[in-house]
Amino acid sequence: MLSQLYIKNYALIDNLEMAPSAKLNVITGETGAGKSIMLGALGLLLGNRADTRVLLDEQSKCVVEGSFDVAQYNMQAIFDEEDLDYEKNTVLRREISPAGKSRAFVNDTPVTLDVMKKLGSRLMDIHSQHDHLNLENHRFQLKILDAYAGNSELKGGYQKEFQNWKTALNALEELLNEGEDLKKEADFNKFQLEELDRAVLDQVDQEA
């Protein structure tokens, strides 16, 4: 649940801070009042791309930060998978510099946009025109099925075991690669030793 939203220097917004209620929140206004601008800012927390055209003041950076209460979202496994510190009050932040550089953070740890998308999509749903087409998306169908079946605990356990398997697999691959390197080194050392033996260096006299 979004508990705090901060937007700075985004489109028409100079500085905005709000704390949505845990219940129903309604934002109204005439066309052009800026409702869609807020949705655009939230889209940055979903991993959407942006450029300097979103800057109100082209000399200052844009910051969009959202605080989320994730205690009921069963997201520990995702944080572990991405090697992120799990916090029940998780903060997602995007920054766009005047030079056009975009950075993403989760609990002050730099992350890629893909990681931001993975987390953001679990925390927010923005429904716009044609969003019903998500019903045709295989991943969306699985999410609905898991939610209906109450599989969050089972899924969380599976994700944890799957991550353990991936960690063990990576460790095995590293050992196999290390073993292969050692074998190559041993073969090279053996070759050098055989060359030295054939040279019969102990019978060579060296003049002073």
mmCIF file of C-alpha atoms in Angstrom:
data_model
loop_
_atom_site.group_PDB
_atom_site.id
_atom_site.type_symbol
_atom_site.label_atom_id
_atom_site.label_comp_id
_atom_site.label_asym_id
_atom_site.label_seq_id
_atom_site.Cartn_x
_atom_site.Cartn_y
_atom_site.Cartn_z
ATOM 1 C CA MET A 1 0.000 0.000 0.000
ATOM 2 C CA LEU A 2 1.266 3.458 -0.915
ATOM 3 C CA SER A 3 1.635 5.386 2.336
ATOM 4 C CA GLN A 4 3.630 8.409 1.182
ATOM 5 C CA LEU A 5 4.236 10.041 -2.190
ATOM 6 C CA TYR A 6 6.766 12.754 -2.951
ATOM 7 C CA ILE A 7 7.145 14.408 -6.365
ATOM 8 C CA LYS A 8 9.641 17.142 -7.150
ATOM 9 C CA ASN A 9 10.253 18.987 -10.416
ATOM 10 C CA TYR A 10 8.082 16.742 -12.575
ATOM 11 C CA ALA A 11 6.184 18.273 -15.516
ATOM 12 C CA LEU A 12 3.895 20.929 -13.939
ATOM 13 C CA ILE A 13 4.619 19.821 -10.377
ATOM 14 C CA ASP A 14 7.186 21.892 -8.514
ATOM 15 C CA ASN A 15 6.913 20.118 -5.180
ATOM 16 C CA LEU A 16 4.180 17.791 -3.962
ATOM 17 C CA GLU A 17 3.923 15.544 -0.928
ATOM 18 C CA MET A 18 0.885 13.512 0.062
ATOM 19 C CA ALA A 19 -0.053 10.667 2.378
ATOM 20 C CA PRO A 20 -2.911 8.654 0.828
ATOM 21 C CA SER A 21 -5.484 7.125 3.123
ATOM 22 C CA ALA A 22 -5.571 3.356 3.521
ATOM 23 C CA LYS A 23 -9.174 3.594 2.343
ATOM 24 C CA LEU A 24 -10.626 5.241 -0.762
ATOM 25 C CA ASN A 25 -8.823 8.265 -2.214
ATOM 26 C CA VAL A 26 -10.369 10.384 -4.979
ATOM 27 C CA ILE A 27 -8.507 13.013 -6.979
ATOM 28 C CA THR A 28 -10.735 15.157 -9.192
ATOM 29 C CA GLY A 29 -10.200 18.099 -11.478
ATOM 30 C CA GLU A 30 -10.937 19.511 -14.882
ATOM 31 C CA THR A 31 -9.106 18.388 -17.987
ATOM 32 C CA GLY A 32 -5.563 19.704 -17.804
ATOM 33 C CA ALA A 33 -5.556 20.019 -14.013
ATOM 34 C CA GLY A 34 -2.705 17.534 -13.733
ATOM 35 C CA LYS A 35 -4.337 14.241 -12.744
ATOM 36 C CA SER A 36 -2.555 12.294 -15.472
ATOM 37 C CA ILE A 37 0.727 13.963 -14.511
ATOM 38 C CA MET A 38 0.548 12.302 -11.103
ATOM 39 C CA LEU A 39 -0.048 8.971 -12.822
ATOM 40 C CA GLY A 40 2.959 9.628 -15.021
ATOM 41 C CA ALA A 41 5.099 10.247 -11.936
ATOM 42 C CA LEU A 42 3.842 7.021 -10.372
ATOM 43 C CA GLY A 43 4.737 5.288 -13.620
ATOM 44 C CA LEU A 44 8.387 6.104 -12.944
ATOM 45 C CA LEU A 45 8.123 3.967 -9.807
ATOM 46 C CA LEU A 46 6.859 1.167 -12.040
ATOM 47 C CA GLY A 47 10.093 1.321 -14.016
ATOM 48 C CA ASN A 48 8.831 3.387 -16.947
ATOM 49 C CA ARG A 49 11.485 5.242 -18.889
ATOM 50 C CA ALA A 50 11.759 9.030 -18.799
ATOM 51 C CA ASP A 51 13.897 11.846 -20.171
ATOM 52 C CA THR A 52 14.629 15.488 -19.447
ATOM 53 C CA ARG A 53 11.349 16.577 -21.027
ATOM 54 C CA VAL A 54 9.664 15.773 -17.705
ATOM 55 C CA LEU A 55 11.748 18.404 -15.882
ATOM 56 C CA LEU A 56 9.856 21.533 -14.864
ATOM 57 C CA ASP A 57 13.151 23.281 -14.047
ATOM 58 C CA GLU A 58 15.722 22.029 -16.545
ATOM 59 C CA GLN A 59 18.549 22.962 -14.163
ATOM 60 C CA SER A 60 17.333 20.724 -11.320
ATOM 61 C CA LYS A 61 16.810 17.008 -11.036
ATOM 62 C CA CYS A 62 13.434 15.343 -10.821
ATOM 63 C CA VAL A 63 12.683 13.107 -7.843
ATOM 64 C CA VAL A 64 9.725 10.766 -7.417
ATOM 65 C CA GLU A 65 9.640 8.765 -4.201
ATOM 66 C CA GLY A 66 7.002 6.403 -2.883
ATOM 67 C CA SER A 67 6.875 4.740 0.533
ATOM 68 C CA PHE A 68 4.997 1.441 0.615
ATOM 69 C CA ASP A 69 3.788 -0.720 3.467
ATOM 70 C CA VAL A 70 4.687 -4.177 2.138
ATOM 71 C CA ALA A 71 4.103 -6.213 5.301
ATOM 72 C CA GLN A 72 1.142 -8.078 3.760
ATOM 73 C CA TYR A 73 2.631 -8.564 0.287
ATOM 74 C CA ASN A 74 4.786 -11.676 0.896
ATOM 75 C CA MET A 75 7.707 -10.147 -0.984
ATOM 76 C CA GLN A 76 10.611 -11.381 1.153
ATOM 77 C CA ALA A 77 11.657 -13.906 -1.512
ATOM 78 C CA ILE A 78 11.865 -11.218 -4.219
ATOM 79 C CA PHE A 79 14.066 -9.028 -2.026
ATOM 80 C CA ASP A 80 16.314 -12.012 -1.291
ATOM 81 C CA GLU A 81 16.504 -12.900 -4.982
ATOM 82 C CA GLU A 82 17.617 -9.380 -5.881
ATOM 83 C CA ASP A 83 19.958 -9.141 -2.876
ATOM 84 C CA LEU A 84 18.038 -6.202 -1.380
ATOM 85 C CA ASP A 85 17.401 -5.334 2.246
ATOM 86 C CA TYR A 86 13.797 -6.183 3.093
ATOM 87 C CA GLU A 87 11.941 -3.439 4.947
ATOM 88 C CA LYS A 88 8.257 -3.510 5.850
ATOM 89 C CA ASN A 89 8.224 0.171 4.921
ATOM 90 C CA THR A 90 9.927 0.017 1.536
ATOM 91 C CA VAL A 91 10.927 3.159 -0.368
ATOM 92 C CA LEU A 92 11.110 3.256 -4.173
ATOM 93 C CA ARG A 93 12.798 6.309 -5.692
ATOM 94 C CA ARG A 94 13.538 7.539 -9.199
ATOM 95 C CA GLU A 95 15.797 10.443 -10.051
ATOM 96 C CA ILE A 96 16.240 12.109 -13.459
ATOM 97 C CA SER A 97 19.156 14.510 -13.730
ATOM 98 C CA PRO A 98 19.272 17.591 -16.022
ATOM 99 C CA ALA A 99 21.786 15.645 -18.126
ATOM 100 C CA GLY A 100 19.144 12.987 -18.754
ATOM 101 C CA LYS A 101 20.628 10.313 -16.509
ATOM 102 C CA SER A 102 17.999 8.217 -14.761
ATOM 103 C CA ARG A 103 18.656 6.332 -11.537
ATOM 104 C CA ALA A 104 16.461 3.970 -9.541
ATOM 105 C CA PHE A 105 16.711 3.054 -5.865
ATOM 106 C CA VAL A 106 15.030 0.588 -3.510
ATOM 107 C CA ASN A 107 15.595 1.410 0.149
ATOM 108 C CA ASP A 108 18.510 3.631 -0.969
ATOM 109 C CA THR A 109 20.167 0.757 -2.873
ATOM 110 C CA PRO A 110 20.743 1.417 -6.612
ATOM 111 C CA VAL A 111 18.809 -1.014 -8.829
ATOM 112 C CA THR A 112 18.097 -1.534 -12.511
ATOM 113 C CA LEU A 113 14.806 -0.561 -14.116
ATOM 114 C CA ASP A 114 13.983 -4.256 -14.467
ATOM 115 C CA VAL A 115 14.197 -4.688 -10.685
ATOM 116 C CA MET A 116 12.121 -1.534 -10.204
ATOM 117 C CA LYS A 117 9.507 -2.962 -12.575
ATOM 118 C CA LYS A 118 9.461 -6.286 -10.748
ATOM 119 C CA LEU A 119 8.822 -4.656 -7.370
ATOM 120 C CA GLY A 120 6.614 -1.821 -8.603
ATOM 121 C CA SER A 121 4.286 -4.163 -10.466
ATOM 122 C CA ARG A 122 3.688 -6.053 -7.210
ATOM 123 C CA LEU A 123 2.893 -2.862 -5.310
ATOM 124 C CA MET A 124 0.730 -0.868 -7.724
ATOM 125 C CA ASP A 125 -1.784 -1.367 -10.509
ATOM 126 C CA ILE A 126 -2.532 1.610 -12.740
ATOM 127 C CA HIS A 127 -5.630 0.923 -14.793
ATOM 128 C CA SER A 128 -6.104 2.977 -17.923
ATOM 129 C CA GLN A 129 -7.970 2.597 -21.168
ATOM 130 C CA HIS A 130 -7.473 -0.864 -22.723
ATOM 131 C CA ASP A 131 -5.973 -2.262 -19.498
ATOM 132 C CA HIS A 132 -8.531 -5.067 -19.706
ATOM 133 C CA LEU A 133 -6.176 -6.530 -22.325
ATOM 134 C CA ASN A 134 -4.040 -7.718 -19.399
ATOM 135 C CA LEU A 135 -6.532 -10.573 -19.122
ATOM 136 C CA GLU A 136 -4.868 -12.043 -22.204
ATOM 137 C CA ASN A 137 -1.434 -11.922 -20.567
ATOM 138 C CA HIS A 138 -0.206 -15.314 -19.335
ATOM 139 C CA ARG A 139 1.662 -13.897 -16.322
ATOM 140 C CA PHE A 140 -1.351 -11.811 -15.302
ATOM 141 C CA GLN A 141 -3.570 -14.897 -15.506
ATOM 142 C CA LEU A 142 -1.200 -16.809 -13.204
ATOM 143 C CA LYS A 143 -1.180 -13.939 -10.700
ATOM 144 C CA ILE A 144 -4.992 -13.920 -10.600
ATOM 145 C CA LEU A 145 -5.079 -17.711 -10.230
ATOM 146 C CA ASP A 146 -2.550 -17.682 -7.381
ATOM 147 C CA ALA A 147 -4.445 -14.897 -5.616
ATOM 148 C CA TYR A 148 -7.756 -16.748 -5.929
ATOM 149 C CA ALA A 149 -6.240 -20.038 -4.725
ATOM 150 C CA GLY A 150 -4.502 -18.372 -1.775
ATOM 151 C CA ASN A 151 -1.143 -19.722 -2.873
ATOM 152 C CA SER A 152 0.967 -16.905 -1.450
ATOM 153 C CA GLU A 153 2.607 -19.052 1.247
ATOM 154 C CA LEU A 154 3.147 -22.006 -1.098
ATOM 155 C CA LYS A 155 4.478 -19.722 -3.822
ATOM 156 C CA GLY A 156 6.767 -17.956 -1.363
ATOM 157 C CA GLY A 157 8.194 -21.295 -0.217
ATOM 158 C CA TYR A 158 8.747 -22.386 -3.800
ATOM 159 C CA GLN A 159 10.464 -19.107 -4.694
ATOM 160 C CA LYS A 160 12.780 -19.465 -1.695
ATOM 161 C CA GLU A 161 13.704 -23.054 -2.625
ATOM 162 C CA PHE A 162 14.147 -22.048 -6.268
ATOM 163 C CA GLN A 163 16.517 -19.259 -5.223
ATOM 164 C CA ASN A 164 18.475 -21.712 -3.063
ATOM 165 C CA TRP A 165 18.744 -24.029 -6.083
ATOM 166 C CA LYS A 166 19.972 -21.188 -8.310
ATOM 167 C CA THR A 167 22.569 -20.216 -5.694
ATOM 168 C CA ALA A 168 23.778 -23.832 -5.444
ATOM 169 C CA LEU A 169 23.834 -24.150 -9.248
ATOM 170 C CA ASN A 170 25.926 -20.993 -9.595
ATOM 171 C CA ALA A 171 28.323 -22.298 -6.933
ATOM 172 C CA LEU A 172 28.610 -25.633 -8.801
ATOM 173 C CA GLU A 173 29.302 -23.872 -12.099
ATOM 174 C CA GLU A 174 32.015 -21.789 -10.440
ATOM 175 C CA LEU A 175 33.645 -24.933 -9.032
ATOM 176 C CA LEU A 176 33.471 -26.689 -12.405
ATOM 177 C CA ASN A 177 35.017 -23.668 -14.125
ATOM 178 C CA GLU A 178 37.695 -23.490 -11.451
ATOM 179 C CA GLY A 179 38.398 -27.222 -11.890
ATOM 180 C CA GLU A 180 38.694 -26.754 -15.651
ATOM 181 C CA ASP A 181 41.135 -23.877 -15.180
ATOM 182 C CA LEU A 182 43.213 -25.963 -12.763
ATOM 183 C CA LYS A 183 43.259 -28.854 -15.247
ATOM 184 C CA LYS A 184 44.497 -26.548 -18.022
ATOM 185 C CA GLU A 185 47.166 -25.166 -15.714
ATOM 186 C CA ALA A 186 48.240 -28.689 -14.722
ATOM 187 C CA ASP A 187 48.436 -29.755 -18.384
ATOM 188 C CA PHE A 188 50.548 -26.699 -19.206
ATOM 189 C CA ASN A 189 52.887 -27.338 -16.261
ATOM 190 C CA LYS A 190 53.215 -30.985 -17.336
ATOM 191 C CA PHE A 191 54.071 -29.893 -20.870
ATOM 192 C CA GLN A 192 56.746 -27.517 -19.575
ATOM 193 C CA LEU A 193 58.208 -30.234 -17.351
ATOM 194 C CA GLU A 194 58.394 -32.670 -20.280
ATOM 195 C CA GLU A 195 60.143 -30.032 -22.395
ATOM 196 C CA LEU A 196 62.681 -29.453 -19.634
ATOM 197 C CA ASP A 197 63.270 -33.188 -19.279
ATOM 198 C CA ARG A 198 63.917 -33.520 -23.027
ATOM 199 C CA ALA A 199 66.372 -30.634 -22.890
ATOM 200 C CA VAL A 200 68.561 -32.627 -20.414
ATOM 201 C CA LEU A 201 69.684 -29.422 -18.782
ATOM 202 C CA ASP A 202 71.627 -31.245 -16.041
ATOM 203 C CA GLN A 203 74.170 -32.258 -18.688
ATOM 204 C CA VAL A 204 74.687 -28.747 -20.036
ATOM 205 C CA ASP A 205 77.871 -26.950 -18.960
ATOM 206 C CA GLN A 206 77.596 -23.215 -18.528
ATOM 207 C CA GLU A 207 80.771 -21.215 -19.042
ATOM 208 C CA ALA A 208 81.464 -18.422 -16.608
#
